[in-house]
PDB file of C-alpha atoms in Angstrom:
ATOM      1  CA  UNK N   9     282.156  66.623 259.321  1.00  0.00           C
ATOM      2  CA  UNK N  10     280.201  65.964 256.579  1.00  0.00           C
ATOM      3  CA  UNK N  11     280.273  69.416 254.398  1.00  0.00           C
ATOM      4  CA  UNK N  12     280.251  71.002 250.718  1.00  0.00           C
ATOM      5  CA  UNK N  13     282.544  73.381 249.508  1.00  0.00           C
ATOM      6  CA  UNK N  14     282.435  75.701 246.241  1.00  0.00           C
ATOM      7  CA  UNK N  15     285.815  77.392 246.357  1.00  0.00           C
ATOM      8  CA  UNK N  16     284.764  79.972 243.671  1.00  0.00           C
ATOM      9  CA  UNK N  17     282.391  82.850 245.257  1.00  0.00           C
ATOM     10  CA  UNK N  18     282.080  84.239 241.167  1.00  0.00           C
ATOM     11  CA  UNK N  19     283.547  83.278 238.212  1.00  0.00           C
ATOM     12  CA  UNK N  20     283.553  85.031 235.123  1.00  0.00           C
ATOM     13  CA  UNK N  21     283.864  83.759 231.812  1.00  0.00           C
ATOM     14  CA  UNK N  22     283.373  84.754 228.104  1.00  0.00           C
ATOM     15  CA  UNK N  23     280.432  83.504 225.926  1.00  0.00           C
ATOM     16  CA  UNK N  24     281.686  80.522 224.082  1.00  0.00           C
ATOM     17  CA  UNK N  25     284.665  79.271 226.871  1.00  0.00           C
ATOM     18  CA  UNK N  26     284.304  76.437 228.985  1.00  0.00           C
ATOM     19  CA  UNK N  27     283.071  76.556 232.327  1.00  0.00           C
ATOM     20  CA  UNK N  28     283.898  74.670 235.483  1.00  0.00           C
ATOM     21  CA  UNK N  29     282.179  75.245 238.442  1.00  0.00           C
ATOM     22  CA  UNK N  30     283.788  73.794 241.321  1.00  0.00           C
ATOM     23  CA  UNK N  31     282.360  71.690 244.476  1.00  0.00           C
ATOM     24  CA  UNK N  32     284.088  69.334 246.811  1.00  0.00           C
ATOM     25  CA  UNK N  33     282.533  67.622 249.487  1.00  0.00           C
ATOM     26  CA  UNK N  34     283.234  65.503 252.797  1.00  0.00           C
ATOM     27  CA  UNK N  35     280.655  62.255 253.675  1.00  0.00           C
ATOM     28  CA  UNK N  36     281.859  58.940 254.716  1.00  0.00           C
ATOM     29  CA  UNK N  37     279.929  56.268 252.426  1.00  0.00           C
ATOM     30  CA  UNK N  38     278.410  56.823 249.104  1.00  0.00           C
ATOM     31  CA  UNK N  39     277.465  60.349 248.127  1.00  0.00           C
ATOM     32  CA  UNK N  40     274.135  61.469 246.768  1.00  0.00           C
ATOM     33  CA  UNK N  41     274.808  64.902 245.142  1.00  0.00           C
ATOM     34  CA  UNK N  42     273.345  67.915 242.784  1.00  0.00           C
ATOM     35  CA  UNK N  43     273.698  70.681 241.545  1.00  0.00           C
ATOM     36  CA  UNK N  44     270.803  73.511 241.699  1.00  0.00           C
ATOM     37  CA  UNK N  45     270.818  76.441 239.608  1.00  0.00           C
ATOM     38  CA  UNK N  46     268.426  79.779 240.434  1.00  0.00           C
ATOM     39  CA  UNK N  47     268.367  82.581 237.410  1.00  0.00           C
ATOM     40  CA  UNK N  48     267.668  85.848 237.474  1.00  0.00           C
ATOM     41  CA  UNK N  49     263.840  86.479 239.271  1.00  0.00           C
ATOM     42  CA  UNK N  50     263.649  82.791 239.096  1.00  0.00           C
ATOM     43  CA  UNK N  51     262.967  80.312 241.842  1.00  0.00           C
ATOM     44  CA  UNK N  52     265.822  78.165 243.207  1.00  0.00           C
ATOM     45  CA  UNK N  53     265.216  74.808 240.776  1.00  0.00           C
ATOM     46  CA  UNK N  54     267.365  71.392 240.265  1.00  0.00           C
ATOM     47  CA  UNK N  55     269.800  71.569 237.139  1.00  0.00           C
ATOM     48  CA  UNK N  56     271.044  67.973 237.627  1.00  0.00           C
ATOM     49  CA  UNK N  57     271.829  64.657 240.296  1.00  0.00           C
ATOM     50  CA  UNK N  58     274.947  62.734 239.618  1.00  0.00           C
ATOM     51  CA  UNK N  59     272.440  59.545 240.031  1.00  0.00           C
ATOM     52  CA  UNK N  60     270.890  60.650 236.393  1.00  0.00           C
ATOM     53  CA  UNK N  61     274.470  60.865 234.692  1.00  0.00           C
ATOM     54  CA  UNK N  62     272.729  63.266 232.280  1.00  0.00           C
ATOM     55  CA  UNK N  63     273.101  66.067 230.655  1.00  0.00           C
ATOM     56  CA  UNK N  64     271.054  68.922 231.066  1.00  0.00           C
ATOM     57  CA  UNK N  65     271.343  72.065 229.359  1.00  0.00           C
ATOM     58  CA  UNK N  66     274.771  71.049 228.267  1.00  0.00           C
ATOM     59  CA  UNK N  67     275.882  70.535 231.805  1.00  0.00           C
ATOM     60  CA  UNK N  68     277.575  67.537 233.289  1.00  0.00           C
ATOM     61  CA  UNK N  69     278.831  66.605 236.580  1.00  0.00           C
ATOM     62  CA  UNK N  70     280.880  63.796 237.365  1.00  0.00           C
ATOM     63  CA  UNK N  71     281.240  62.295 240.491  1.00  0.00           C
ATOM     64  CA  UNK N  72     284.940  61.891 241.571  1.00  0.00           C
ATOM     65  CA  UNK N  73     284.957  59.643 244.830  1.00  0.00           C
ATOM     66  CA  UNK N  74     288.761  59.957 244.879  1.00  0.00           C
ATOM     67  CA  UNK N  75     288.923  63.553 243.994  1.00  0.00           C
ATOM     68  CA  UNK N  76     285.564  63.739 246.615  1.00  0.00           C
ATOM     69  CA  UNK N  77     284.950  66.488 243.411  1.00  0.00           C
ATOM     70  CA  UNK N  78     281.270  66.799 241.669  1.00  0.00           C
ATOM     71  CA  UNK N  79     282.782  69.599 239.160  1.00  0.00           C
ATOM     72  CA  UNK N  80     279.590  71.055 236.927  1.00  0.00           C
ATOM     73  CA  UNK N  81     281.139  71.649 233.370  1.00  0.00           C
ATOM     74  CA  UNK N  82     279.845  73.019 230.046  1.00  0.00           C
ATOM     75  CA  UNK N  83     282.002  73.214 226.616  1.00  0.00           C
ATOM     76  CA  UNK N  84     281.013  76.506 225.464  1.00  0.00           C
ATOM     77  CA  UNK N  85     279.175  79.395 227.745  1.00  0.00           C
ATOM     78  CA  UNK N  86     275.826  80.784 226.646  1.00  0.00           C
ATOM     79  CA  UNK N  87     274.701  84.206 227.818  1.00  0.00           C
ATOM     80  CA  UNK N  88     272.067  82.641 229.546  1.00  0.00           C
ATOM     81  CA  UNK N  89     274.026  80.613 231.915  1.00  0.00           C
ATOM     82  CA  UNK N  90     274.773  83.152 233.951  1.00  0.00           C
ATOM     83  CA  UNK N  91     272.916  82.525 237.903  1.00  0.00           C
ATOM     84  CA  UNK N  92     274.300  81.501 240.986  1.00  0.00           C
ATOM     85  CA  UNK N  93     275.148  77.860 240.927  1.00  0.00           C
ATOM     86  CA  UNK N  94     274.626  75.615 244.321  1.00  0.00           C
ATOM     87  CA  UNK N  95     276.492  72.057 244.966  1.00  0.00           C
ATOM     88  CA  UNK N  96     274.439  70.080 247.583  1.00  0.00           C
ATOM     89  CA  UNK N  97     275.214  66.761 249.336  1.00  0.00           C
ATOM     90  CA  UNK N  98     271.822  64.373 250.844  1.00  0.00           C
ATOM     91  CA  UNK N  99     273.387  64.375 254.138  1.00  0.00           C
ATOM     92  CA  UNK N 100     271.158  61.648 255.334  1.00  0.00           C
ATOM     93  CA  UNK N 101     267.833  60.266 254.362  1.00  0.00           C
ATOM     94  CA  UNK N 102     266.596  63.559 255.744  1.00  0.00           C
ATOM     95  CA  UNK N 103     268.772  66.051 255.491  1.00  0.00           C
ATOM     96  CA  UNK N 104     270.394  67.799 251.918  1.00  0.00           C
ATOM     97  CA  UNK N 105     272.710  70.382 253.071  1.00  0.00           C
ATOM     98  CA  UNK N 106     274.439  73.179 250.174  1.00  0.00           C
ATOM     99  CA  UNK N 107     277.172  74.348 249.532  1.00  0.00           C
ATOM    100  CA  UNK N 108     278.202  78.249 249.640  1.00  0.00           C
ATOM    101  CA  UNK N 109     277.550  78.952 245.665  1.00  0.00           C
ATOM    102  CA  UNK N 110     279.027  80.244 242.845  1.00  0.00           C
ATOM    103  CA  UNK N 111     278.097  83.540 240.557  1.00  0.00           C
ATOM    104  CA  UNK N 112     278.581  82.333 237.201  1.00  0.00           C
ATOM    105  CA  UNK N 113     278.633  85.544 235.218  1.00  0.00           C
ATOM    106  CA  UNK N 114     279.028  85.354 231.398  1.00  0.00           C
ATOM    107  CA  UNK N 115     280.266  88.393 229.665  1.00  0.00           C
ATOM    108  CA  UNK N 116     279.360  88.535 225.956  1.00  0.00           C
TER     109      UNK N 116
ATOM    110  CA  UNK I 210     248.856  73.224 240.813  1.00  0.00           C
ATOM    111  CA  UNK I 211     250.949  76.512 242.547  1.00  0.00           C
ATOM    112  CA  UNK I 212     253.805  74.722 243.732  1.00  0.00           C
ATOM    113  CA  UNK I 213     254.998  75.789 246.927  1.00  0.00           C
ATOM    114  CA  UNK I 214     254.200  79.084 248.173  1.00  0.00           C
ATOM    115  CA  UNK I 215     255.525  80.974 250.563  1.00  0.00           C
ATOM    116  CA  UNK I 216     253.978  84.457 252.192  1.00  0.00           C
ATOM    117  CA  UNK I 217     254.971  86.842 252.813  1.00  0.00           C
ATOM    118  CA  UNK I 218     257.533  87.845 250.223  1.00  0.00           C
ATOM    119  CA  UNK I 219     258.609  90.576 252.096  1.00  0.00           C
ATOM    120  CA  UNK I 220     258.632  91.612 256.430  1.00  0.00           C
ATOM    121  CA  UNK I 221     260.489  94.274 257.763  1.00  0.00           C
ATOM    122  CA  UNK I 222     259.985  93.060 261.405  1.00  0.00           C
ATOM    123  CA  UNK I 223     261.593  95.238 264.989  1.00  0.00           C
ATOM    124  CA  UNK I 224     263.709  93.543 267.453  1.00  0.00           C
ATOM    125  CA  UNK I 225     261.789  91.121 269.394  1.00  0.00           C
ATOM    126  CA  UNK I 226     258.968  91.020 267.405  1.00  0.00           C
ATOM    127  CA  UNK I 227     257.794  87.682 266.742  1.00  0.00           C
ATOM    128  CA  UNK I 228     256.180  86.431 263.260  1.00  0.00           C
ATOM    129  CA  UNK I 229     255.211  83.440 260.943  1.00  0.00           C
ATOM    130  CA  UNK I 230     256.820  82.743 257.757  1.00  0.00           C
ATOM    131  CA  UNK I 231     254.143  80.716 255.756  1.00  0.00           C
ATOM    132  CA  UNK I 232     254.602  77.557 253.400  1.00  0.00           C
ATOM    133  CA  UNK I 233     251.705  75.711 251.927  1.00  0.00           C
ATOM    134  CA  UNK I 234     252.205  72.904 248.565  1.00  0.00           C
ATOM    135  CA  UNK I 235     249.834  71.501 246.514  1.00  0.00           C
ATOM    136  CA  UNK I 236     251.677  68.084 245.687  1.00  0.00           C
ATOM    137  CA  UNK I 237     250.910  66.157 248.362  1.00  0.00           C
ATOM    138  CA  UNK I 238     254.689  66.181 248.711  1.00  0.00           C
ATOM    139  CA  UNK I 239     255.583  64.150 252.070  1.00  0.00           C
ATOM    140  CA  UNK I 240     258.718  66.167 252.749  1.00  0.00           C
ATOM    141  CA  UNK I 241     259.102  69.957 253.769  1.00  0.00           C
ATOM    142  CA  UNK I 242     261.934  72.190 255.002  1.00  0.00           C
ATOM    143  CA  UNK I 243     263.073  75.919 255.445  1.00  0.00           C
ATOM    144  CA  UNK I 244     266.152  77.014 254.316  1.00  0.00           C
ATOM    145  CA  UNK I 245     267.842  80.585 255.139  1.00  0.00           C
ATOM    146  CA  UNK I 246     270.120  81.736 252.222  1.00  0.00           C
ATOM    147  CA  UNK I 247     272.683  84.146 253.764  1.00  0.00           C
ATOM    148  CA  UNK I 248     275.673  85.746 251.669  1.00  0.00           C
ATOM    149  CA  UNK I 249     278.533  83.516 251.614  1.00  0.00           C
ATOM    150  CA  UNK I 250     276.961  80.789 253.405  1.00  0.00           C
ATOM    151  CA  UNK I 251     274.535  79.300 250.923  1.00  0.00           C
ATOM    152  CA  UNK I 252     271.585  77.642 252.079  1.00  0.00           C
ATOM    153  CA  UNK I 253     271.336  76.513 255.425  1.00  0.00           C
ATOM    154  CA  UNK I 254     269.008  74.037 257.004  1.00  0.00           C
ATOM    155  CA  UNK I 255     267.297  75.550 259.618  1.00  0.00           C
ATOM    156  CA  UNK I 256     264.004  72.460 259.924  1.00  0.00           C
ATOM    157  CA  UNK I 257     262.125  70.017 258.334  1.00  0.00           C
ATOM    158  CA  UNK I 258     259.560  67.533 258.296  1.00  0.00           C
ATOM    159  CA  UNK I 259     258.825  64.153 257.018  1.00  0.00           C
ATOM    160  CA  UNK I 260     255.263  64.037 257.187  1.00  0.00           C
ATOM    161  CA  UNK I 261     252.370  65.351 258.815  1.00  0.00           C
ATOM    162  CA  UNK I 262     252.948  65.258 262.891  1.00  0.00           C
ATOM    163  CA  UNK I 263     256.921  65.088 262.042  1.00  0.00           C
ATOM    164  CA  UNK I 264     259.594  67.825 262.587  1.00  0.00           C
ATOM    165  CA  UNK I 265     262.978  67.690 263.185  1.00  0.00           C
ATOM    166  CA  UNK I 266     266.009  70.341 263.577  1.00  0.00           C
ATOM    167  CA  UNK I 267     268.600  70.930 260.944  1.00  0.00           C
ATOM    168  CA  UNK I 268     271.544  73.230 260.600  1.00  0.00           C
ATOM    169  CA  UNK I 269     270.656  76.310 262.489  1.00  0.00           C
ATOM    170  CA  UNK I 270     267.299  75.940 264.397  1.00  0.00           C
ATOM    171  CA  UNK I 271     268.007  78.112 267.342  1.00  0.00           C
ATOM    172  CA  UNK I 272     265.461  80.439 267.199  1.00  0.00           C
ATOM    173  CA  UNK I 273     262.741  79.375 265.024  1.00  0.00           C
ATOM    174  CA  UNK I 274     259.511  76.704 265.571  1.00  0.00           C
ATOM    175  CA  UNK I 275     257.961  74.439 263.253  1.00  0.00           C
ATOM    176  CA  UNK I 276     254.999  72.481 263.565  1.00  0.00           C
ATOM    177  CA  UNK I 277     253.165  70.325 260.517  1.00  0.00           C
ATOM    178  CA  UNK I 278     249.465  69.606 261.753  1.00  0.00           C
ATOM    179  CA  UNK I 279     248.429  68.830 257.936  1.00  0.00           C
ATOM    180  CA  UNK I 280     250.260  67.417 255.164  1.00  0.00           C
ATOM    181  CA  UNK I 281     250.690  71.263 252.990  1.00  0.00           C
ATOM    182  CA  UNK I 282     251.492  73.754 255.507  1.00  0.00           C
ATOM    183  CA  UNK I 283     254.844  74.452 257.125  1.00  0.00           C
ATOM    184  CA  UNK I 284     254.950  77.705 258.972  1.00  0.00           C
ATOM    185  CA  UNK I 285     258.189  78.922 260.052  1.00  0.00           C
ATOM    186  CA  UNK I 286     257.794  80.968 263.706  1.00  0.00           C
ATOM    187  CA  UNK I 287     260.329  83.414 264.620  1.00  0.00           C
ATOM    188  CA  UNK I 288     259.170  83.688 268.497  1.00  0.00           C
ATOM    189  CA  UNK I 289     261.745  86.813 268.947  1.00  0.00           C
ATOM    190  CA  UNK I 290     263.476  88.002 266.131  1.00  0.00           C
ATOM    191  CA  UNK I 291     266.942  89.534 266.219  1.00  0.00           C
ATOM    192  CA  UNK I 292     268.342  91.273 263.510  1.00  0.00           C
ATOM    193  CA  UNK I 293     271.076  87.829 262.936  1.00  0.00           C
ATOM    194  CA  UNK I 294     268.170  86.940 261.989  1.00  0.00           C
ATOM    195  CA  UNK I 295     267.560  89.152 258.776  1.00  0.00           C
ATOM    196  CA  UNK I 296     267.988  86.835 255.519  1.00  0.00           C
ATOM    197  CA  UNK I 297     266.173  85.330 252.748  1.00  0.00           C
ATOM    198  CA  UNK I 298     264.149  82.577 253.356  1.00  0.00           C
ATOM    199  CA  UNK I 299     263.371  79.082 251.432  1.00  0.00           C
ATOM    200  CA  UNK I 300     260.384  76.664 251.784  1.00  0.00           C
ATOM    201  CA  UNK I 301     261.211  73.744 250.071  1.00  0.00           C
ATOM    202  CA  UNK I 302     259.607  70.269 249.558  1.00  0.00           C
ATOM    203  CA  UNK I 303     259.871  66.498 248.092  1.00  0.00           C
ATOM    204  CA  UNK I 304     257.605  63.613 246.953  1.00  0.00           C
ATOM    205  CA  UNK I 305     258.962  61.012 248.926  1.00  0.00           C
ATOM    206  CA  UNK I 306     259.755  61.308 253.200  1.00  0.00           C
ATOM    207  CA  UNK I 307     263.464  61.014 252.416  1.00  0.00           C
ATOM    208  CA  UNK I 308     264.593  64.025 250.952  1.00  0.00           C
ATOM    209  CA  UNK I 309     265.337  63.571 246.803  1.00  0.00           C
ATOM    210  CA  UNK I 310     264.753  66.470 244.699  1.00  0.00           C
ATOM    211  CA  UNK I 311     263.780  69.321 246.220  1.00  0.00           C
ATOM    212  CA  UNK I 312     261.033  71.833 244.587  1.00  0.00           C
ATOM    213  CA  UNK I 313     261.193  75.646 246.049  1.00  0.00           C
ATOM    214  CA  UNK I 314     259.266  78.396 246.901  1.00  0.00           C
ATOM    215  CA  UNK I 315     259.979  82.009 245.857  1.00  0.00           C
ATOM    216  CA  UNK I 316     261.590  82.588 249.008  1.00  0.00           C
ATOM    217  CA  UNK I 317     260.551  85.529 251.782  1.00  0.00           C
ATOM    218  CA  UNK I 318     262.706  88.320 252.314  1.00  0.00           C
ATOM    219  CA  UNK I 319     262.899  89.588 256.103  1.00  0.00           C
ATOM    220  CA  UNK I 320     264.963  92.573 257.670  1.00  0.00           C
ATOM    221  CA  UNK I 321     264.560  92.870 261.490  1.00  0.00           C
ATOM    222  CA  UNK I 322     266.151  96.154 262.627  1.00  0.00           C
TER     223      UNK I 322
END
């Protein structure tokens, strides 16, 4: 089945550490996959698309099609980077389904 | 230009009561969906649309009707509500028909005792 899976309900890291959040997925052909950030108060938005290969916020991704891994990394933690982090997978040309998310927390 | 926006934000609704959870967007954005965010589960698809006339079931539709007469609305019906039912719910929507990058709504917040 095709599926998404963040191992890592919250991880907790100091400012200025590296973070990795985690996602694997399942989907037979070639994946189309993002990751979506949502802050504090704030509405659910889209931090980045592997597509883009960019880097936004000082977060990358990279797609691993052997790993089936789309890890979201960043050198060094800001304060601000703490929200709950969500790995989704375009399912079909309809259909982008998400993974469980992660609670980033970073502790100063 | 609102976005997408979703009322109510909050609906404390009894058992078997039945409701509408509304979602209207000003981008003439061809795709729409609704989302239930549940703890540990993420986001699940519950329906969607690709275009006006156009709905079709995702994830987890048992339960809940959709219709799109018009190209900005989306209501979400819960025809007899049951306290699984209690979660946080998304509107979200997309320029083009296939689903791409996906712009949200604040989300609605219902508790059916």
């Amino acid at each position: 089945a095709q599926r998404v899976t963040q191992p890592e309900k919250l991880l907790s890291v100091f400012k200025g550490a590296p973070v990795e959040l985690k996602c694997n997925y399942s989907y037979s052909g070639s994946p189309e996959l993002f990751w979506y950030v949502q802050y504090s108060r704030q509405r659910l938005q889209l931090l980045l698309r592997h597509i883009s290969r960019e880097s936004i916020k000082g977060f990358t991704a990279d797609l691993n099609k052997g790993e089936t891994s789309f890890h979201l990394k960043k050198p060094f933690a800001q304060e601000e980077d703490s929200a709950m982090y969500y790995c989704a997978l375009k399912r079909s040309a309809s259909k982008i389904i998400f993974g469980s998310g992660t609670r980033l927390s970073i502790r100063p | 230009n609102a976005g997408v926006t979703q009322t109510p934000k909050f609906q404390v609704l009894k058992t078997g009561q039945s409701m509408t959870l509304q979602c209207a967007q000003d981008m003439n954005h061809e795709y729409m969906s609704w989302y239930r965010q549940d703890p540990g589960m993420g986001l699940r698809l519950i329906h969607y649309s690709v275009g006006a006339g156009i709905t079709d079931q995702g994830e987890v539709p048992n339960g809940y009707n959709v219709s799109r007469s018009t190209t900005e609305d989306f209501p979400l019906r819960l025809l007899s509500a049951a306290p699984s039912q209690t979660s946080v719910y998304f509107c979200a929507s997309s320029f083009s028909a296939g689903a791409n990058v996906l712009t949200f709504g604040a989300g609605s917040r219902l508790t059916v005792l």
